Tab-separated table of C-alpha atoms and ligand atoms in Angstrom:
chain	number	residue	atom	x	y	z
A	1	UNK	CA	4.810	-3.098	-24.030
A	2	UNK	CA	8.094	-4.883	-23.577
A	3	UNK	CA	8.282	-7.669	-20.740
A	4	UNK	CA	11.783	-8.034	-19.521
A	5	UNK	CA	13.041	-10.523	-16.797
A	6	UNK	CA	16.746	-9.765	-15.854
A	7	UNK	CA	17.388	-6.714	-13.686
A	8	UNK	CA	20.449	-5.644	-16.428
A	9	UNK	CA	17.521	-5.443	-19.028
A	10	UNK	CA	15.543	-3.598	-16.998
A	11	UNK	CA	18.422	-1.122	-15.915
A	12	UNK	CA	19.007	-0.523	-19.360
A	13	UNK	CA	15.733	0.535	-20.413
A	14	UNK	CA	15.579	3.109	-18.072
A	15	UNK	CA	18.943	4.504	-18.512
A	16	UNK	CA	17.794	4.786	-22.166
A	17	UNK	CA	14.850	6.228	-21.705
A	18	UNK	CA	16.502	9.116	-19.120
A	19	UNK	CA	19.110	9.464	-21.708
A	20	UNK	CA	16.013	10.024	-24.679
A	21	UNK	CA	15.208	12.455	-22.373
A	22	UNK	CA	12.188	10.586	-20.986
A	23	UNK	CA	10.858	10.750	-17.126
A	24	UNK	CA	10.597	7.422	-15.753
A	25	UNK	CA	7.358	6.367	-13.586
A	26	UNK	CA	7.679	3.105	-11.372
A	27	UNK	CA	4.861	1.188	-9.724
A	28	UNK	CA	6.138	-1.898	-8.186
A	29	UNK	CA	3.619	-4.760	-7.382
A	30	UNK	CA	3.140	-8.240	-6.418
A	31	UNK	CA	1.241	-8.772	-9.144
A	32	UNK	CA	-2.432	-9.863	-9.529
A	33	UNK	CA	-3.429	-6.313	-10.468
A	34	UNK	CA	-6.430	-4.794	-9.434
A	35	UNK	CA	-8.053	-1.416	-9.935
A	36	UNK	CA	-5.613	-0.250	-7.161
A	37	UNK	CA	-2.885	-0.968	-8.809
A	38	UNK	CA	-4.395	0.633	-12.067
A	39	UNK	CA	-5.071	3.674	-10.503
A	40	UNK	CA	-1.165	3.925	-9.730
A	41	UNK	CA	-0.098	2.997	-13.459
A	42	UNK	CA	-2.894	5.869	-14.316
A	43	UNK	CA	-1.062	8.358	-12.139
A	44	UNK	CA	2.429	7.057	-13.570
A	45	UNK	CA	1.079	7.027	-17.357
A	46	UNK	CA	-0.271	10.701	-16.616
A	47	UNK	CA	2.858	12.357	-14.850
A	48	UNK	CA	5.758	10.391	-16.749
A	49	UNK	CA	6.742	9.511	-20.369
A	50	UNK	CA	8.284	5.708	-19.484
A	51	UNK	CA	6.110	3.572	-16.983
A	52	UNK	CA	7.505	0.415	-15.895
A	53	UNK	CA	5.713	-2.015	-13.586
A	54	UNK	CA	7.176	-4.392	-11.565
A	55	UNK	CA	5.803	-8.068	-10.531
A	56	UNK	CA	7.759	-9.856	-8.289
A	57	UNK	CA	5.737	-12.197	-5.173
A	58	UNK	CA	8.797	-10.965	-2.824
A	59	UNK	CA	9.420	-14.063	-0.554
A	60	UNK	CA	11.482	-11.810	2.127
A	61	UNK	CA	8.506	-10.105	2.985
A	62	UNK	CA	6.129	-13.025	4.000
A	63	UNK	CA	7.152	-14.532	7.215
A	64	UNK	CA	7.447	-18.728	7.629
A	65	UNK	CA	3.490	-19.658	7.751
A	66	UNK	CA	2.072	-16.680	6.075
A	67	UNK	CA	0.889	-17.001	2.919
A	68	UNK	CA	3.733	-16.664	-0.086
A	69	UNK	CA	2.719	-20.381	-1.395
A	70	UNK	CA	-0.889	-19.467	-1.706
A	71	UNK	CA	-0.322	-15.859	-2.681
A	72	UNK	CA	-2.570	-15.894	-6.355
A	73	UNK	CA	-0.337	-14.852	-9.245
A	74	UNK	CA	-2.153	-14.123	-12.655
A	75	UNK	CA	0.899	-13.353	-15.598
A	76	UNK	CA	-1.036	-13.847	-18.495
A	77	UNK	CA	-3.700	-11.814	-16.653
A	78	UNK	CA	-1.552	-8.720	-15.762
A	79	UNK	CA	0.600	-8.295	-18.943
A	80	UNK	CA	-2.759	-7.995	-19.960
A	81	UNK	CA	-4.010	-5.127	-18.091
A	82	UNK	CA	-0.948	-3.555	-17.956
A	83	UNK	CA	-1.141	-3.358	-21.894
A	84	UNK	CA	-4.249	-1.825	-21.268
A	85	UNK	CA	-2.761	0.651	-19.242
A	86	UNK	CA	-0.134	1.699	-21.465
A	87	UNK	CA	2.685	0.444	-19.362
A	88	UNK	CA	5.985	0.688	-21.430
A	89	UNK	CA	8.343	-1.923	-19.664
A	90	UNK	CA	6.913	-4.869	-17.661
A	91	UNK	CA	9.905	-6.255	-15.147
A	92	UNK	CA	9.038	-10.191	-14.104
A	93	UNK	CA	12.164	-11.255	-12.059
A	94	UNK	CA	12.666	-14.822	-10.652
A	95	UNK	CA	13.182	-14.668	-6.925
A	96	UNK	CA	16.845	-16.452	-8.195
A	97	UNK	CA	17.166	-12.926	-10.686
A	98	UNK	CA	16.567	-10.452	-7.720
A	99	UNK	CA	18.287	-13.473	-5.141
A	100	UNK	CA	21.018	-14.499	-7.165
A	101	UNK	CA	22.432	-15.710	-3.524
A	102	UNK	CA	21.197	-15.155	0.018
A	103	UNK	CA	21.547	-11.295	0.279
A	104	UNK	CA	23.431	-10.170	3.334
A	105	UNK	CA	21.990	-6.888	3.565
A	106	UNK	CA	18.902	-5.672	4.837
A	107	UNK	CA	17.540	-2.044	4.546
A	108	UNK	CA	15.938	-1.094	7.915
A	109	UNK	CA	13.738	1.760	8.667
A	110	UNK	CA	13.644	2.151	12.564
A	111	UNK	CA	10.578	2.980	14.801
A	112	UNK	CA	8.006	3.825	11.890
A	113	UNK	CA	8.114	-0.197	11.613
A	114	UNK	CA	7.550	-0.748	14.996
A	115	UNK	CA	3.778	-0.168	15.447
A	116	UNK	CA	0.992	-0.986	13.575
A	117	UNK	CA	1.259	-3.807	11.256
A	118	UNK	CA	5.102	-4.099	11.988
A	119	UNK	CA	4.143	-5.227	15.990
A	120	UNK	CA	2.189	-8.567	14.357
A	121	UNK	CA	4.445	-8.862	11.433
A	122	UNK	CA	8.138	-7.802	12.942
A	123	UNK	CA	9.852	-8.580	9.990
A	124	UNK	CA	8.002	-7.748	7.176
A	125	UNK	CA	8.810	-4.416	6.672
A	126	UNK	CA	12.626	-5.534	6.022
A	127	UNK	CA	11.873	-7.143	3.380
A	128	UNK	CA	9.351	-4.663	1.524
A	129	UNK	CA	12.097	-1.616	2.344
A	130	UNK	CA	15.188	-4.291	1.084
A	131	UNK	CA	13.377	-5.112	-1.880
A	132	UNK	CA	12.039	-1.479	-2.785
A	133	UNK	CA	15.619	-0.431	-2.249
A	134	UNK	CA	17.033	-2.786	-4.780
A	135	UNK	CA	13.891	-1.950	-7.190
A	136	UNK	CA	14.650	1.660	-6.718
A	137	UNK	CA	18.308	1.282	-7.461
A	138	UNK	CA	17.498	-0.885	-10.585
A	139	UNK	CA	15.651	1.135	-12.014
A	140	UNK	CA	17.277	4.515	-11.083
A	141	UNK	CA	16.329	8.101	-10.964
A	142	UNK	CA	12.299	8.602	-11.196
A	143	UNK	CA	8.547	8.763	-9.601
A	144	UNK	CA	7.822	5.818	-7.660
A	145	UNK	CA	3.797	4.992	-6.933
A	146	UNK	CA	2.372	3.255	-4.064
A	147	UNK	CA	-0.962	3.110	-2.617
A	148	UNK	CA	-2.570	4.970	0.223
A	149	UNK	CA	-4.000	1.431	1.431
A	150	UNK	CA	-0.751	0.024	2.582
A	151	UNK	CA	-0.347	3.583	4.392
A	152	UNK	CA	2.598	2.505	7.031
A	153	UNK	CA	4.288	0.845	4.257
A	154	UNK	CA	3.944	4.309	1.966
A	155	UNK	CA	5.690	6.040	4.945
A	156	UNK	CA	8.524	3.876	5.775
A	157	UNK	CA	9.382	3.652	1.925
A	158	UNK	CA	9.332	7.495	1.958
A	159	UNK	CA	11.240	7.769	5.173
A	160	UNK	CA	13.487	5.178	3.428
A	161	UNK	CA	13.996	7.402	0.273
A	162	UNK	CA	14.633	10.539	2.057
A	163	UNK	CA	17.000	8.919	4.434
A	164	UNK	CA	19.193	6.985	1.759
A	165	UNK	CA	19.139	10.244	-0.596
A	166	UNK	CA	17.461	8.339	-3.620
A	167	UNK	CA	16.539	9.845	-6.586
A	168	UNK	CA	13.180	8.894	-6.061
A	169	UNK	CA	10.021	10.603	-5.355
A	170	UNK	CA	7.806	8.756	-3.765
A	171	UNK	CA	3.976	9.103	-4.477
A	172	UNK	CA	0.830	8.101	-2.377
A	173	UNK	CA	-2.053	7.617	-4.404
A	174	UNK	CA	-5.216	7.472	-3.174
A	175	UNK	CA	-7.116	3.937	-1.372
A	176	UNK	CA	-9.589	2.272	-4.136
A	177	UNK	CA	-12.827	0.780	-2.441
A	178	UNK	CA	-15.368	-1.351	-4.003
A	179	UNK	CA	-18.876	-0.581	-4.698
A	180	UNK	CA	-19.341	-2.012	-0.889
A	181	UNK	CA	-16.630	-0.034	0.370
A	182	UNK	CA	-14.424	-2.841	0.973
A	183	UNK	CA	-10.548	-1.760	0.252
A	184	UNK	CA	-9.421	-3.053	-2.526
A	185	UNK	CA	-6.905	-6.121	-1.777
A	186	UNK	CA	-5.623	-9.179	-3.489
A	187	UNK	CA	-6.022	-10.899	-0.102
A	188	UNK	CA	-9.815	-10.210	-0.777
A	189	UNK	CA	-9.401	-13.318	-2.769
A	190	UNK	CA	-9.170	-15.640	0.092
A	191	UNK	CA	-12.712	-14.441	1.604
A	192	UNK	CA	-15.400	-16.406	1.633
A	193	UNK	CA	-19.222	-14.740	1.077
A	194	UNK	CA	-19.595	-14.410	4.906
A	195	UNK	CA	-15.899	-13.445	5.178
A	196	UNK	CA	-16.344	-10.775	2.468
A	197	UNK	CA	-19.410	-9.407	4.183
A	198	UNK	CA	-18.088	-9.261	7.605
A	199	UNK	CA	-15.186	-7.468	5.661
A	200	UNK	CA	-17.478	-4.516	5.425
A	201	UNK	CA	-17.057	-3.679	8.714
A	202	UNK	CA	-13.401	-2.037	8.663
A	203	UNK	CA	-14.946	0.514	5.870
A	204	UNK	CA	-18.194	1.348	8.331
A	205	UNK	CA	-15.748	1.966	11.442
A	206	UNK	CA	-13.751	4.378	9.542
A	207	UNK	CA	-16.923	6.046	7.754
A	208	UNK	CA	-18.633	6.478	11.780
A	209	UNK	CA	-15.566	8.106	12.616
A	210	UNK	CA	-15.768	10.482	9.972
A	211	UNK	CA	-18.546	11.147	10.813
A	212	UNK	CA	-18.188	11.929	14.470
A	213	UNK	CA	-14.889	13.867	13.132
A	214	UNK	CA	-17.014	16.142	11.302
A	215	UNK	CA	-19.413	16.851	14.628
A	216	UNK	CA	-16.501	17.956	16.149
A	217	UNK	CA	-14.653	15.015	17.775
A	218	UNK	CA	-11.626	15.011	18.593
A	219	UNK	CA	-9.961	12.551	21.517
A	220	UNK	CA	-8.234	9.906	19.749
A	221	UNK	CA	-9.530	7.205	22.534
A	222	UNK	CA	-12.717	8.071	21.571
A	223	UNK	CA	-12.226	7.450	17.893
A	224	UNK	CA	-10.102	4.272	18.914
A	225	UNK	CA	-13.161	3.030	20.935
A	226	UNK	CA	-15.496	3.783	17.761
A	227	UNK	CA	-13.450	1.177	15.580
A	228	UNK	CA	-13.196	-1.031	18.459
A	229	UNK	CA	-16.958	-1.642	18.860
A	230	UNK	CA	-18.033	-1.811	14.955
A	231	UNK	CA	-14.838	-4.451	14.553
A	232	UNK	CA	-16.587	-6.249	17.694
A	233	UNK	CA	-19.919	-6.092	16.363
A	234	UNK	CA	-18.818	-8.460	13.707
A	235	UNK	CA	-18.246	-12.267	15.073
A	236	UNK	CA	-16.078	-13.308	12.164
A	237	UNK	CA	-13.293	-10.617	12.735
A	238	UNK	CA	-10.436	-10.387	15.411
A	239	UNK	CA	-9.075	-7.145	15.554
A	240	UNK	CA	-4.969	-7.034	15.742
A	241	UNK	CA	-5.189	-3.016	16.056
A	242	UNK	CA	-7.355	0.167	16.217
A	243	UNK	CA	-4.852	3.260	16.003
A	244	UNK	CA	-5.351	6.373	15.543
A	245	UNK	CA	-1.509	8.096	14.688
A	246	UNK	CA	0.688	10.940	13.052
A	247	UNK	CA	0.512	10.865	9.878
A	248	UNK	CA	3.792	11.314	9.718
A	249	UNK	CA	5.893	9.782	12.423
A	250	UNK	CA	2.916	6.649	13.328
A	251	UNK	CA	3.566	7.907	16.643
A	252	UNK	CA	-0.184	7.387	18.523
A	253	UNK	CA	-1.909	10.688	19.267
A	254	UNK	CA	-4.182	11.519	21.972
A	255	UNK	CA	-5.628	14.724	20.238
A	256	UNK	CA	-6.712	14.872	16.526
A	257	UNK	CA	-4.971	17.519	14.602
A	258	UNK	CA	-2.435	18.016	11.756
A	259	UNK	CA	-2.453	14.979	9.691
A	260	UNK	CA	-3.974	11.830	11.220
A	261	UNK	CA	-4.011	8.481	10.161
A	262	UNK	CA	-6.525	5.867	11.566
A	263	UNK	CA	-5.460	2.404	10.630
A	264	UNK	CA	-7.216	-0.685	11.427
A	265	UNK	CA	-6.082	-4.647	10.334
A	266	UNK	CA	-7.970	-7.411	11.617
A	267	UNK	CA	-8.040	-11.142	11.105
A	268	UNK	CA	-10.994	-12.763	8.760
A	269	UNK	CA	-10.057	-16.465	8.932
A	270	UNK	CA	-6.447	-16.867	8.053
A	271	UNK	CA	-6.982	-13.728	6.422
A	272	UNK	CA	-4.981	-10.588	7.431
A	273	UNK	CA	-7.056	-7.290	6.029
A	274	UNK	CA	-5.841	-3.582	6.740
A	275	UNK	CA	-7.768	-0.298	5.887
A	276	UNK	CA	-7.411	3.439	6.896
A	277	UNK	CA	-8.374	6.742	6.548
A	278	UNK	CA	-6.380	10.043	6.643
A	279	UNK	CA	-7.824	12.983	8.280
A	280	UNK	CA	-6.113	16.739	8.015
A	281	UNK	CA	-7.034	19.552	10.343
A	282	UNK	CA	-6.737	22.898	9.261
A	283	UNK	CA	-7.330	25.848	11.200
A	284	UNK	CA	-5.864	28.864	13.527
A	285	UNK	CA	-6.432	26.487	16.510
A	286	UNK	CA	-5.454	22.976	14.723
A	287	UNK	CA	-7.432	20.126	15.995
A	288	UNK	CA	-9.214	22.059	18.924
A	289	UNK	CA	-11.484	25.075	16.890
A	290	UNK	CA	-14.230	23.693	15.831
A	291	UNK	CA	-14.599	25.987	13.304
A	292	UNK	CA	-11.386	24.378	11.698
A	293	UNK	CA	-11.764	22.028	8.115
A	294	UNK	CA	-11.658	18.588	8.158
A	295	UNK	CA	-10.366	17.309	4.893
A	296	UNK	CA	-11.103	13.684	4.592
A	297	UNK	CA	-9.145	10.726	2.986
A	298	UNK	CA	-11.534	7.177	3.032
A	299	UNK	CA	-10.724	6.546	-0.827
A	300	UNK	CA	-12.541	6.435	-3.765
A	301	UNK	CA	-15.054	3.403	-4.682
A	302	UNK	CA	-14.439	1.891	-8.260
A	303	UNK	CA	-17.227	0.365	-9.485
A	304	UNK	CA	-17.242	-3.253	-10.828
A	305	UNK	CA	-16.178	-2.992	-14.096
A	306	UNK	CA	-13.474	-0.720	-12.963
A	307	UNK	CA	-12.226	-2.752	-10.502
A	308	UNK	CA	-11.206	-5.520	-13.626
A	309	UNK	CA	-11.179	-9.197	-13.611
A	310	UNK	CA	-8.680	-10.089	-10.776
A	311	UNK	CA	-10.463	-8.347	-7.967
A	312	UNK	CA	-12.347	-10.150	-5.836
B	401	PAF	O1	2.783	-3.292	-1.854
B	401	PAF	C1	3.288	-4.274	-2.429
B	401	PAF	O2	2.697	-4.885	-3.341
B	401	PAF	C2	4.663	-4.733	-2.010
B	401	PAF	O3	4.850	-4.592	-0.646
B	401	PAF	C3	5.808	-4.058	-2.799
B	401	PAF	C4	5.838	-2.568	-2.536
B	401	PAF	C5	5.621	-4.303	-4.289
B	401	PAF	C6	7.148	-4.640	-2.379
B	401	PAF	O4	7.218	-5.995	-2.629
């Protein structure tokens, strides 16, 4: 695996490797890699011939007071998994590499950004779609991999590509839980033992509402309200939002069918957490037969060993 730390390097190497006649496969992260972010370099290292990871802490999307001083950072740690993944190119920028000088330009997605975690964090999603926008652009034509847990984030970067005409496909891999169905996080770091148990909660409000989903409900209040009380049965977390939303569009629903996404974040602490789970309807009469399928989406749990030495 090559590490490289300027974006012309990194340019390069992909150019070459489209020119050897190579697909590329990109999966950028913050670093501090988890069995999420494995599972993405798996799908990469499956459906391409050159994977390249990114690790770059991106200070534009962290607001003043959130946490980009304490975010953990591991190098050593996720070169090393990486390796293990068979990753081909590892890009490290400095913030001064990808920020040469304060950047005057700022890809915005409109409305999808509006809801959900963009209402408590208004200017996050600028930075993640500016930053994926340069990434993209560095690293040219190719599959791009992000996880299913940062689902608002997966569909303004796809609304992004589609938009801007990139030469990128954008992937959604599937949400990793741990063995206690907890989503898999770097921000699980910061939790304490009570924190982490409490934490629990946001996997057990979206497994109750598969399960009344599957007896046939289908009013979105009610599966709002559902989230609502197993969030308030815990003491330790402060829900930001319950909402239950297109798939699509993140416009809120009052009726479940098509594709539905219902996304929780609440606060543990100082900690921010998000989960979700994606629920498709298919049938003649979509979301209203009850004869018609319910597929699913809550995840898949890695177990310990799996989830690798930087997961908390
Ligand atoms: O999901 C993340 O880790 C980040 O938001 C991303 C996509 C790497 C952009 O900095």
């Amino acid at each position: 695996m090559r590490i490289v730390t300027r974006v012309a390097e990194m340019r390069t190497a992909c150019d070459e490797a489209r020119r050897a006649g190579r697909t590329v496969g990109l999966v950028p992260t913050m670093g501090f890699l988890h069995a999420g972010h494995r599972s993405l370099m798996r799908a990469a290292r499956e459906e391409c011939d050159f994977v390249v990871v990114t690790l770059f802490v991106n200070p534009s999307q962290f607001a003043p007071g959130e946490d980009l001083g304490a975010y953990p950072r591991d190098p050593e740690g996720d070169a090393a998994v990486s390796r293990a993944e068979g990753v081909d190119l590892l890009f490290t920028p400095m913030v001064e590499e990808m920020y040469p000088e304060p950047g005057r330009t700022t890809v915005h997605v409109d409305g999808l950004t509006a809801r959900l975690c963009g209402a408590s964090r208004p200017t996050h999603f600028d930075g993640v779609t500016t930053v994926v926008a340069k990434l993209f652009s560095i690293a040219g034509p190719c599959r791009a991999y992000f996880g299913r847990k940062d689902a608002q984030q997966l569909a303004v970067v796809t609304r992004m590509a589609t938009d801007l005409n990139l030469a990128v496909t954008v992937i959604g891999c599937p949400l990793v839980r741990e063995a206690d169905g907890v989503a898999l996080s770097t921000r699980n770091a910061y939790l304490g033992a009570e924190e982490r148990e409490a934490a629990t909660a946001l996997a057990r409000a979206l497994r109750r509402v598969a399960a009344e989903i599957v007896e046939g409900e289908r009013d979105a209040a009610v599966v709002r309200g559902i989230v609502i009380d197993t969030i308030a049965s815990q003491p330790l977390l402060t829900l930001d939002y319950a909402e239950v939303v297109d798939g699509v569009s993140l416009e809120p629903v009052t009726r479940l069918s098509g594709t539905v996404l219902v996304a929780i974040a609440v606060k543990v602490g100082r900690t921010r957490l998000i989960d979700n789970a994606t629920f498709t309807f298919e049938g003649a009469d979509k979301g209203v037969d009850e004869d018609d399928g319910v597929i699913a989406d809550l995840g898949s749990t890695c177990s310990r060993a799996d989830a690798g030495s930087g997961d908390s």
